[in-house]
Tab-separated table of C-alpha atoms in Angstrom:
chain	number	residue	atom	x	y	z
A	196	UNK	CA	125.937	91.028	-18.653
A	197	UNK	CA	126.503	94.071	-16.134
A	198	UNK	CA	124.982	97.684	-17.638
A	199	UNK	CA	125.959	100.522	-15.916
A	200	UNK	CA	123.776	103.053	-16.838
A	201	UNK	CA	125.059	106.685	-16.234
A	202	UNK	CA	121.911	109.728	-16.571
A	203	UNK	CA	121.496	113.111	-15.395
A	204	UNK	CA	117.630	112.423	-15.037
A	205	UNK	CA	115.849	109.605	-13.358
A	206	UNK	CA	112.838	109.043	-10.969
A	207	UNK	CA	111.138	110.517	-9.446
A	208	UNK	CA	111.184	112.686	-12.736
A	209	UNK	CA	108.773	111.369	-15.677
A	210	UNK	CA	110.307	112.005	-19.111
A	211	UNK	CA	111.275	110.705	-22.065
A	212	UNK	CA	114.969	109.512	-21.147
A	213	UNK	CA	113.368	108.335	-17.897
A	214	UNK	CA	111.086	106.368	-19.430
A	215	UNK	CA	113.493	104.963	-21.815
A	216	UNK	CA	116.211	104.099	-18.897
A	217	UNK	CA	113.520	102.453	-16.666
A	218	UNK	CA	111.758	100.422	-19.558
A	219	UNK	CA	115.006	99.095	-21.135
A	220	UNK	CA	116.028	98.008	-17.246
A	221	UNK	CA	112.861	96.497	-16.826
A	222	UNK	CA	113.609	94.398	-20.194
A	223	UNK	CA	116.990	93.920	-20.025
A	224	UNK	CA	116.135	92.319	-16.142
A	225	UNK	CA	113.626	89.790	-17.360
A	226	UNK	CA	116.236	88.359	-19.647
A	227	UNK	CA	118.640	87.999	-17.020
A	228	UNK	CA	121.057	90.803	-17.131
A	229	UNK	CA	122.025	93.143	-14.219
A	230	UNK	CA	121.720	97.120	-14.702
A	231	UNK	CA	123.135	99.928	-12.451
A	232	UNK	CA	121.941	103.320	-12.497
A	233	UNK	CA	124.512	106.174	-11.836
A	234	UNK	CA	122.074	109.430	-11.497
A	235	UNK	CA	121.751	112.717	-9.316
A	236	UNK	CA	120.096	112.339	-6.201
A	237	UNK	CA	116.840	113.581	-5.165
A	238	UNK	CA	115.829	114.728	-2.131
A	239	UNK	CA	112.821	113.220	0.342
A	240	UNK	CA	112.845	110.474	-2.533
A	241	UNK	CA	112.486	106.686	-1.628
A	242	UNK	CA	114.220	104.434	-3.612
A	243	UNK	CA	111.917	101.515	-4.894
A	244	UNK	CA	114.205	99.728	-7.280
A	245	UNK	CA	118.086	98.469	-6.633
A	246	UNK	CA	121.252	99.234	-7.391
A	247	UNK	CA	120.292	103.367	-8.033
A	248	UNK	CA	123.375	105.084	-7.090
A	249	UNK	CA	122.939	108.977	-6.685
A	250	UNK	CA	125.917	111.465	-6.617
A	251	UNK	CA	125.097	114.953	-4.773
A	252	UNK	CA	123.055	117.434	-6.688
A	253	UNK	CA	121.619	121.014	-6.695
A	254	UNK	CA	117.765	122.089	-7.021
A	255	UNK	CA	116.865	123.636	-9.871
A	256	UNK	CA	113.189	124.542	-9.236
A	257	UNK	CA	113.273	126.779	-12.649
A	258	UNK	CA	113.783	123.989	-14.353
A	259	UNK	CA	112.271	120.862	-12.502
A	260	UNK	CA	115.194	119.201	-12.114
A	261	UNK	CA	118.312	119.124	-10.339
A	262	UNK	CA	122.264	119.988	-11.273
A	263	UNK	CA	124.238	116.836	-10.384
A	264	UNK	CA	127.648	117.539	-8.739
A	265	UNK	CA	129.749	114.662	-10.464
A	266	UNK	CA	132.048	113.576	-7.697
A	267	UNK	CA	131.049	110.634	-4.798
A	268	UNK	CA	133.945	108.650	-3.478
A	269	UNK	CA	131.778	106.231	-2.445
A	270	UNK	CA	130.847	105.459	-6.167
A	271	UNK	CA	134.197	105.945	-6.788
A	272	UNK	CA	134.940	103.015	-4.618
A	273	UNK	CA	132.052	100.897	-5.649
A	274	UNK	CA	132.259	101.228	-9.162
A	275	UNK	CA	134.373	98.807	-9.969
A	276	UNK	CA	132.999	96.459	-7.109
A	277	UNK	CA	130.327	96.243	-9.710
A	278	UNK	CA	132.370	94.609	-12.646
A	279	UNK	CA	130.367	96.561	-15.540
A	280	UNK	CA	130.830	95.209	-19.024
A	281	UNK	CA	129.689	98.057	-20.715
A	282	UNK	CA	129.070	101.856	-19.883
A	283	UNK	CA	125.704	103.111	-21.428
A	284	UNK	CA	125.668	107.151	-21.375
A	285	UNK	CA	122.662	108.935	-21.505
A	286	UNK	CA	124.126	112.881	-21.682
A	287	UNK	CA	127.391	113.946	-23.583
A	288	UNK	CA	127.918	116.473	-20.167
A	289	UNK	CA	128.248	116.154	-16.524
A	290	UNK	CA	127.340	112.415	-15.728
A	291	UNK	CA	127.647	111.604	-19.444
A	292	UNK	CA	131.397	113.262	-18.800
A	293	UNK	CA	131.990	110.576	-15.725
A	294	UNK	CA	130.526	107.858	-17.908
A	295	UNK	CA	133.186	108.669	-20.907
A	296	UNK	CA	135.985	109.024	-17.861
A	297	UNK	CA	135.070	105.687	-16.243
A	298	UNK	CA	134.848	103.805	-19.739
A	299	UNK	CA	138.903	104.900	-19.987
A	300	UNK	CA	140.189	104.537	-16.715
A	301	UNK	CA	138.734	100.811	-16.758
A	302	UNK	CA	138.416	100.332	-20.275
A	303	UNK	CA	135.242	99.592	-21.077
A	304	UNK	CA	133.111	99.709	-23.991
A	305	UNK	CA	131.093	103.075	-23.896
A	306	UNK	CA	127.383	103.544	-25.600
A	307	UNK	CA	125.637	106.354	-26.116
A	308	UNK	CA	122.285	107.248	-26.739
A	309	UNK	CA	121.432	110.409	-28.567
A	310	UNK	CA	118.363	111.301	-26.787
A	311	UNK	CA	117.385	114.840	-27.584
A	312	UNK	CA	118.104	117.824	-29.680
A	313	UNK	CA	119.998	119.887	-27.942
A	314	UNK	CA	119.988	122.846	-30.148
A	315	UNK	CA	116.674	123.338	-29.567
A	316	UNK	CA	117.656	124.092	-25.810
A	317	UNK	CA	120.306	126.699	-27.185
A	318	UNK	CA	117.556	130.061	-26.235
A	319	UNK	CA	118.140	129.182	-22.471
A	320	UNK	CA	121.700	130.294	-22.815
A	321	UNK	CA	122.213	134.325	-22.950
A	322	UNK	CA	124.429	134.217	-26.226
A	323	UNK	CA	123.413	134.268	-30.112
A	324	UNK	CA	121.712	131.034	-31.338
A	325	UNK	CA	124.293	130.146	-33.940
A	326	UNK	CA	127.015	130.464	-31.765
A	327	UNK	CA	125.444	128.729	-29.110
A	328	UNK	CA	124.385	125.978	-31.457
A	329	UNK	CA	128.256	125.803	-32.759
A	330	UNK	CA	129.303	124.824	-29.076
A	331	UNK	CA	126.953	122.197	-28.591
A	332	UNK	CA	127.404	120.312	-32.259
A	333	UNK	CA	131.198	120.844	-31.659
A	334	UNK	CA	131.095	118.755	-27.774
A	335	UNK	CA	128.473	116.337	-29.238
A	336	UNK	CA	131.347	115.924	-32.216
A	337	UNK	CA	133.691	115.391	-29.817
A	338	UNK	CA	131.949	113.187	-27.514
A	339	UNK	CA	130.686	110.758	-29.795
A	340	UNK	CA	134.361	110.142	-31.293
A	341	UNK	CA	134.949	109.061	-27.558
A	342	UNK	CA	131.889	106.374	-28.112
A	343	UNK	CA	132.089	102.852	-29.737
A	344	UNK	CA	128.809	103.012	-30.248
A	345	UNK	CA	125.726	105.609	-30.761
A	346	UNK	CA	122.162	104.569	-30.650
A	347	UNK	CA	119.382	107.254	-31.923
A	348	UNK	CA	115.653	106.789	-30.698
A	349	UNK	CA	114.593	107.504	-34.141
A	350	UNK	CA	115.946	107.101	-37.926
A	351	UNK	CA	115.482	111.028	-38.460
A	352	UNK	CA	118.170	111.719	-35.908
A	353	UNK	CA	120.363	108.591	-37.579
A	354	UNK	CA	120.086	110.592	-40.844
A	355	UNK	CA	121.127	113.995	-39.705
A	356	UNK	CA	124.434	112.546	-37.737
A	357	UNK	CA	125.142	110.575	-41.019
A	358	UNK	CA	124.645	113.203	-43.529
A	359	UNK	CA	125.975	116.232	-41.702
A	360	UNK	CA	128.546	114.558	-39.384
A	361	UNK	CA	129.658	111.588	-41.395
A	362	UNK	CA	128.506	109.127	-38.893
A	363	UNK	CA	128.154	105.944	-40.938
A	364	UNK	CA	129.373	103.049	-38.425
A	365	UNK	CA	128.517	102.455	-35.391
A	366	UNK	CA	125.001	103.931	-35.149
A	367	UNK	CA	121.965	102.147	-34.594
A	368	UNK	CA	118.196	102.626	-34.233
A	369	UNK	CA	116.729	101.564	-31.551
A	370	UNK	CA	113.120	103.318	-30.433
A	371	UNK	CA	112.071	102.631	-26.935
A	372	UNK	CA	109.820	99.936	-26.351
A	373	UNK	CA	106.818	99.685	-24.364
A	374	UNK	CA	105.351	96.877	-22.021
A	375	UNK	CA	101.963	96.776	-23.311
A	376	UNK	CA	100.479	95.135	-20.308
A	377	UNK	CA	99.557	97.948	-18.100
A	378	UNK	CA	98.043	99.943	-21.261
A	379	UNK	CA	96.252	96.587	-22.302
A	380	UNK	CA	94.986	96.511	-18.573
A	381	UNK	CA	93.946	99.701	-17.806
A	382	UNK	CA	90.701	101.040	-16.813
A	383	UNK	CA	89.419	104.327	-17.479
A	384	UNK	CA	85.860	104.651	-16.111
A	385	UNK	CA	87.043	105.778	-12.783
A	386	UNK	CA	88.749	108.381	-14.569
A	387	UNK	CA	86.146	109.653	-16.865
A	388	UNK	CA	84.107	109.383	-13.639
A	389	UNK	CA	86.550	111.638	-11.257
A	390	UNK	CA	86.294	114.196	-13.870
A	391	UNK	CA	82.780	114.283	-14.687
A	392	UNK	CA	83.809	113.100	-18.291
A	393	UNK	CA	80.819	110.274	-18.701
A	394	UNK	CA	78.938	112.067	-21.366
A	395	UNK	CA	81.750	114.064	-22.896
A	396	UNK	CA	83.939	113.667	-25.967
A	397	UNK	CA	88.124	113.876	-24.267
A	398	UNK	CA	90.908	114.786	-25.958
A	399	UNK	CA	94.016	113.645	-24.396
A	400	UNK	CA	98.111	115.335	-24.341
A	401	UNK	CA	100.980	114.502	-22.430
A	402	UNK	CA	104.454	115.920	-21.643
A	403	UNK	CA	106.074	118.579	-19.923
A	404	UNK	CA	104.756	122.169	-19.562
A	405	UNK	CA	107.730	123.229	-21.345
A	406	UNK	CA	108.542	125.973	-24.479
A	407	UNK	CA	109.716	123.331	-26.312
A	408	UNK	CA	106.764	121.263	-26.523
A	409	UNK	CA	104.880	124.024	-28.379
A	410	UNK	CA	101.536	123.790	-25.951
A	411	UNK	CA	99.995	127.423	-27.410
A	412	UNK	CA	99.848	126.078	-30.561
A	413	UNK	CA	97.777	122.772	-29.417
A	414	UNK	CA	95.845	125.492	-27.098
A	415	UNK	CA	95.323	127.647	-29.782
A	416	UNK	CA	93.983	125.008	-31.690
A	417	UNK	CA	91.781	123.133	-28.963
A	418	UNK	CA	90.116	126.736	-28.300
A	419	UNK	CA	88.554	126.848	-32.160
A	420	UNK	CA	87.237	123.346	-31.614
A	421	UNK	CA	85.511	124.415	-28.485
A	422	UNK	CA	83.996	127.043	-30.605
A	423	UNK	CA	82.203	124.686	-32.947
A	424	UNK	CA	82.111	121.441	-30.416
A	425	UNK	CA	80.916	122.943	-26.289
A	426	UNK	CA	80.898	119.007	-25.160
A	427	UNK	CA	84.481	118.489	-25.476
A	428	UNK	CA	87.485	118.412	-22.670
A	429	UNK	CA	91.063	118.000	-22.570
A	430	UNK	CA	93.394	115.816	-20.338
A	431	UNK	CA	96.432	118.039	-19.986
A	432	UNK	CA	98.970	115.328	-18.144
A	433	UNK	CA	102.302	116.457	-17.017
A	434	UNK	CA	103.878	119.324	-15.090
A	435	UNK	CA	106.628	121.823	-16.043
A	436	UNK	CA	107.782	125.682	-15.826
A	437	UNK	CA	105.467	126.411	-17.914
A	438	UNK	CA	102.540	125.558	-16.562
A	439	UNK	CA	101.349	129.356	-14.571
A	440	UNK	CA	102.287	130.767	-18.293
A	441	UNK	CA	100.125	128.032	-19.599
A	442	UNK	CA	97.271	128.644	-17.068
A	443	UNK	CA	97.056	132.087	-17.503
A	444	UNK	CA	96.938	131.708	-21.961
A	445	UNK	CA	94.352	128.857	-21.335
A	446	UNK	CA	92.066	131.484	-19.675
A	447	UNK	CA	92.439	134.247	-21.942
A	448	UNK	CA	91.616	131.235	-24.498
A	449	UNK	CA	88.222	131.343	-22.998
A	450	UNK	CA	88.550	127.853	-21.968
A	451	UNK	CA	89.543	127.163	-18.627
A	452	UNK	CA	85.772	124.841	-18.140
A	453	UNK	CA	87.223	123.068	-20.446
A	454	UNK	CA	90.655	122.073	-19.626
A	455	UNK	CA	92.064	119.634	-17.103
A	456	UNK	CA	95.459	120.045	-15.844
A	457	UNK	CA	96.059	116.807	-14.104
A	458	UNK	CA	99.880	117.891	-12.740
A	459	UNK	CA	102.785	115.088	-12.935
A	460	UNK	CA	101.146	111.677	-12.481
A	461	UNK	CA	102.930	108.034	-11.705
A	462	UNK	CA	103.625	106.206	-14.822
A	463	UNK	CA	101.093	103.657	-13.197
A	464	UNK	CA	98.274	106.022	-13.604
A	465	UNK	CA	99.293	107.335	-17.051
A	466	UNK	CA	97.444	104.698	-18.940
A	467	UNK	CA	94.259	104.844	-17.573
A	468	UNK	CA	94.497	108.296	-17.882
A	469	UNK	CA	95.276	107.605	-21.638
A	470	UNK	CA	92.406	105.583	-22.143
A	471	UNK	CA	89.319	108.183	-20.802
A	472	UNK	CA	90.560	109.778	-23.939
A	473	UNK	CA	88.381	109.269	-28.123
A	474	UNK	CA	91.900	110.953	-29.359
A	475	UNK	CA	95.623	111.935	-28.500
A	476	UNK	CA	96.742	115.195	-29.768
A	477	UNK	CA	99.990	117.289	-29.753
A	478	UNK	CA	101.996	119.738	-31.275
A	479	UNK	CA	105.542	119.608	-30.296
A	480	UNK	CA	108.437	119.450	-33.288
A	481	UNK	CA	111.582	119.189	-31.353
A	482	UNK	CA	110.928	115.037	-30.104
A	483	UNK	CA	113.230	112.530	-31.186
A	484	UNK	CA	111.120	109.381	-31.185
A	485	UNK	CA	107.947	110.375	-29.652
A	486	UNK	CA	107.543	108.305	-27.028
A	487	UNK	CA	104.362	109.616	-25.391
A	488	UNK	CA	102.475	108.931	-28.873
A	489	UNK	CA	103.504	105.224	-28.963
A	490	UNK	CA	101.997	105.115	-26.134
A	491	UNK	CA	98.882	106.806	-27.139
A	492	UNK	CA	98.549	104.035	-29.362
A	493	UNK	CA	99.711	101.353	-26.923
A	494	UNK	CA	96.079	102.829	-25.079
A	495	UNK	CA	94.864	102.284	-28.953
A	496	UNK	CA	94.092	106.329	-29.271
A	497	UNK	CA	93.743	107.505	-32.865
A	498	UNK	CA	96.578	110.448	-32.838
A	499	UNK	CA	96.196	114.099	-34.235
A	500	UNK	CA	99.621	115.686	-34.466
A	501	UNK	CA	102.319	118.086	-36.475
A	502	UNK	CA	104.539	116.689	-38.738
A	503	UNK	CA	108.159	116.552	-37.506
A	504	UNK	CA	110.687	113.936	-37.203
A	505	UNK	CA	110.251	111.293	-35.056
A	506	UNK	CA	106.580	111.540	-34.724
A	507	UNK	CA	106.244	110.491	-38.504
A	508	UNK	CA	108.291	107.243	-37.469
A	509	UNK	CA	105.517	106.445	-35.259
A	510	UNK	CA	102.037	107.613	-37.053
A	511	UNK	CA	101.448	107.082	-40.333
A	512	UNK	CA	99.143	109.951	-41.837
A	513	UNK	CA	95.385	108.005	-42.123
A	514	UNK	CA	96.947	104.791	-40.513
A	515	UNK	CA	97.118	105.433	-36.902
A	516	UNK	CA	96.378	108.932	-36.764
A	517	UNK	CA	96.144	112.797	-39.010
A	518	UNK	CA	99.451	114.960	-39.236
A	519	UNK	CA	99.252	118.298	-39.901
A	520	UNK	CA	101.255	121.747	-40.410
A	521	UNK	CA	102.717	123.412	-37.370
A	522	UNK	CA	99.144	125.875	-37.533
A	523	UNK	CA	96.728	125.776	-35.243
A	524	UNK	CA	93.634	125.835	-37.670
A	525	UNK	CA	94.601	122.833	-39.369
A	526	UNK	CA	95.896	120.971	-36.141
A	527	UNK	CA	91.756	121.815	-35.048
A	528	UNK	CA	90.575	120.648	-38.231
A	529	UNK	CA	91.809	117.455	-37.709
A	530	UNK	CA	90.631	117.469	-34.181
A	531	UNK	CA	87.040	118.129	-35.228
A	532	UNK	CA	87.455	115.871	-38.381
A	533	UNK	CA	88.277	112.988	-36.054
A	534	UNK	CA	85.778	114.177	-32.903
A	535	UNK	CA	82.818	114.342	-36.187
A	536	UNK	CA	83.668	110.888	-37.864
A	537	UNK	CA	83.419	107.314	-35.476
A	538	UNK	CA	84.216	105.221	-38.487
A	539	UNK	CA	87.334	107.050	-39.054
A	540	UNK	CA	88.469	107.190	-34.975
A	541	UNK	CA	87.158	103.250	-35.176
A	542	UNK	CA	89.585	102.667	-37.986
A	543	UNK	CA	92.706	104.305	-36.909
A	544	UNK	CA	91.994	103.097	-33.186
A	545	UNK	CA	92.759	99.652	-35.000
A	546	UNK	CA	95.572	100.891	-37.377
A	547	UNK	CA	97.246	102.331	-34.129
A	548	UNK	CA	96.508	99.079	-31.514
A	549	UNK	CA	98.637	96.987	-34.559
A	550	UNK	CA	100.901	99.585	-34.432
A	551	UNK	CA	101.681	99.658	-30.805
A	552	UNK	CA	102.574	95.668	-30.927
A	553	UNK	CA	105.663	96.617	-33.181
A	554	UNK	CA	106.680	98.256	-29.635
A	555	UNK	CA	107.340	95.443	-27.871
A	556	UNK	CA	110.227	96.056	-25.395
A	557	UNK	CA	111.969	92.836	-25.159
A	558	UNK	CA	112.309	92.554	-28.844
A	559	UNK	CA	113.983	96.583	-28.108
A	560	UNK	CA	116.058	95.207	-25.357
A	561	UNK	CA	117.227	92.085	-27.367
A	562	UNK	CA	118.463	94.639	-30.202
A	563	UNK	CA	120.143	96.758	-27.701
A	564	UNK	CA	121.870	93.846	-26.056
A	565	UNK	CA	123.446	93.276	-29.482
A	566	UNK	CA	124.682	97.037	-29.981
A	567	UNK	CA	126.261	96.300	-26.099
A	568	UNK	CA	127.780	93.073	-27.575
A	569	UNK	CA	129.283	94.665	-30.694
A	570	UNK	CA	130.683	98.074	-28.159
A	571	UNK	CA	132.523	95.257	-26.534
A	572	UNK	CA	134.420	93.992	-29.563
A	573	UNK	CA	135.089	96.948	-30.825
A	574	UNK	CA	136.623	98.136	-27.853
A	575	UNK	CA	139.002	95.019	-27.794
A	576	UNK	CA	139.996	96.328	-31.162
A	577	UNK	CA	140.843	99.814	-30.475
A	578	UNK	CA	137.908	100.886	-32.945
A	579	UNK	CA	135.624	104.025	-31.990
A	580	UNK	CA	132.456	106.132	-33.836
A	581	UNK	CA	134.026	108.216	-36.444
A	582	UNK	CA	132.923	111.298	-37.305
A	583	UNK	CA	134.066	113.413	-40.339
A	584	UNK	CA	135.218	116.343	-39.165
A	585	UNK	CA	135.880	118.353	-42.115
A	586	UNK	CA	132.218	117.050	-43.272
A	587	UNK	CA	130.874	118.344	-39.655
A	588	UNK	CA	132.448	121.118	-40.111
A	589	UNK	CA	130.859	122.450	-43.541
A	590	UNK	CA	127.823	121.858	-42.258
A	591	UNK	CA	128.069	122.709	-38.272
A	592	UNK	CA	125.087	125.207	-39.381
A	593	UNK	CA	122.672	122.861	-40.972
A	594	UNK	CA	123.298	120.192	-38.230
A	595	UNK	CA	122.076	122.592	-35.163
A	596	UNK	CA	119.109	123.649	-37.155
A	597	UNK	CA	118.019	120.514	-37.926
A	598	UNK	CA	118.606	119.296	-34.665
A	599	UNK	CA	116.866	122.584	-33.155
A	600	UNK	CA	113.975	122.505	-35.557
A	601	UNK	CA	112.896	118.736	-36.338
């Protein structure tokens, strides 16, 4: 089967639809299929994988990423060159836009998968939330009825499009899947060694230095377990706007000794970097499958975290990891009761290494092969995702805050 896979994200960025694109590829390779990538380009960037396409793009430094400008003639011309069986969107805008255009003009099958909550992006736009979060529900709406297919990372999301927008066919869950080699592999003594970590107790976090992923709360949190626990460090991995904010609350914290930001790594290095770790930890409420804590527990990491949808798919409270409240005290009782107890860390370090095998990618890619199959039928038939509109409507509200809050 051909995949053309159309993104407004890909490397050398590291995030979650990244990650997704470039493990499904990886799968979907190995079992003999051929993927495209449509993305924006990015500058003084080498290409180390075939078949990337890039159409023209703006810098957005603000942001860390860049604006793609959605017309190329020369993938214009070698689109079709190609022979794609099936369009797989990753954005309802922009290069998701292209991806629904293409899908017509040469009829093909088009997927979609519903990656984030967009809602919770609404504050970046000058405007009043709800109004803001009408727009976006509205052109999701309207997107997805272009679809035959939508796939969510995570049931949560499947429930909120099929009890506020009707969406009862066509939807699927399919999480991202991990190749547990390189976590199973990994070595993390140089790491503990590079940071002076030998005789220290490490928590780890990972993600973007974003609002979104609610860092001062973790902060907050990590700061009143410093109080009670001096012989503890954190592993701060990832890079964002964020981050001179971040530096500047993490010394009025009163615990810069004890923080290490480690800046935006290569996925190669990420598991090692996992594994100098006794515990993940995080704080963010607005994910939609939680990617970076399955792989926490690929690196077999016991997991402290706030309850929210999509990171209950993926811990279990006292199986894999502790869930808390959105508060910082509790988040750092957890910490401390997990820091304090080795049986416990022993026994969730186990409940989350069985876990992580559920993960596997190919069985992932084998599922999503079988959505692509299905989007191909149904588009022989004339059949797309249908969405209750008068349904959608009544509840336009509820949808965005759900979406927005998690």
């Amino acid at each position: 089967m051909h995949i053309a896979h159309f993104t407004n994200t890909y490397k050398p960025n590291i995030n979650g639809v990244v990650r997704s694109i470039s493990t499904f590829r990886q799968a979907l390779t190995r079992l003999g299929h051929q993927t495209f990538i449509f993305a924006p380009e990015a500058r003084n960037y080498e290409e180390e994988e075939p078949f990337v396409f890039r159409y023209p793009a703006i810098d957005l430094p603000r942001f860390d990423y860049s604006f793609p400008l959605p017309v190329s003639p020369h993938i214009d011309w070698v689109f079709p060159i190609l022979k794609p069986d099936v369009i797989h969107s990753h954005h309802p805008v922009v290069l998701g836009q292209v991806a629904a255009d293409k899908a017509e003009k040469y009829n093909l099958p088009l997927v979609f998968t519903f990656h984030t909550r967009y809602t919770s992006y609404s504050y970046i736009v000058p405007f009043s939330e709800a109004f803001v979060n009408g727009i976006i529900v509205e052109w999701l709406a309207h997107y997805i009825q272009r679809c035959q297919h939508v796939i969510t990372p995570s049931d949560g999301i499947g429930r909120m499009l099929r009890d506020y927008g009707g969406i009862r066919e066509r939807i699927t869950t399919i999480p991202t899947g991990i190749d547990l080699t390189p976590f199973q592999q990994a070595d993390s003594s140089p790491i503990r060694h590079r940071y002076g970590l030998e005789q220290l107790r490490v928590l780890v976090t990972l993600g973007r230095l974003s609002m979104e992923k609610n860092w001062k709360t973790l902060l907050a949190a990590f700061a009143q377990v410093v109080q009670q626990q001096s012989d503890v460090r954190l592993i701060m991995i990832g890079d964002g706007p964020m981050r001179e904010e971040l530096e500047e609350y993490i010394e009025a914290l009163g615990i810069k000794e004890h923080v290490i930001l480690t800046g935006l790594l290569p996925f190669e290095q990420i598991p090692a970097h996992l594994k100098a770790g006794d515990l993940f930890c995080f704080a963010s409420v607005k994910e939609t499958q939680g990617l970076v804590i399955m792989e926490a527990l690929a690196a077999g990491l016991p997991v402290v975290a706030v309850k929210s949808t999509g990171v209950n798919e993926v811990v279990h409270d006292g199986m894999q990891g502790l869930l808390t409240k959105e508060d910082s005290s509790e988040l750092a009782k957890a910490m401390l009761l997990l820091l304090e107890n080795e049986d416990l860390r022993k026994r969730l370090r186990s409940g989350a290494l069985t876990k992580a095998r559920t993960f596997d990618s190919r069985k992932q890619a084998e599922r999503l092969l079988a959505v692509y199959e299905q989007a191909i039928e149904d588009k022989r038939a004339g059949h797309h995702v249908p969405v209750n509109r008068e349904l959608l409507k009544e509840h336009r509200r509820q949808l965005g805050r759900a979406l927005a809050s998690g």
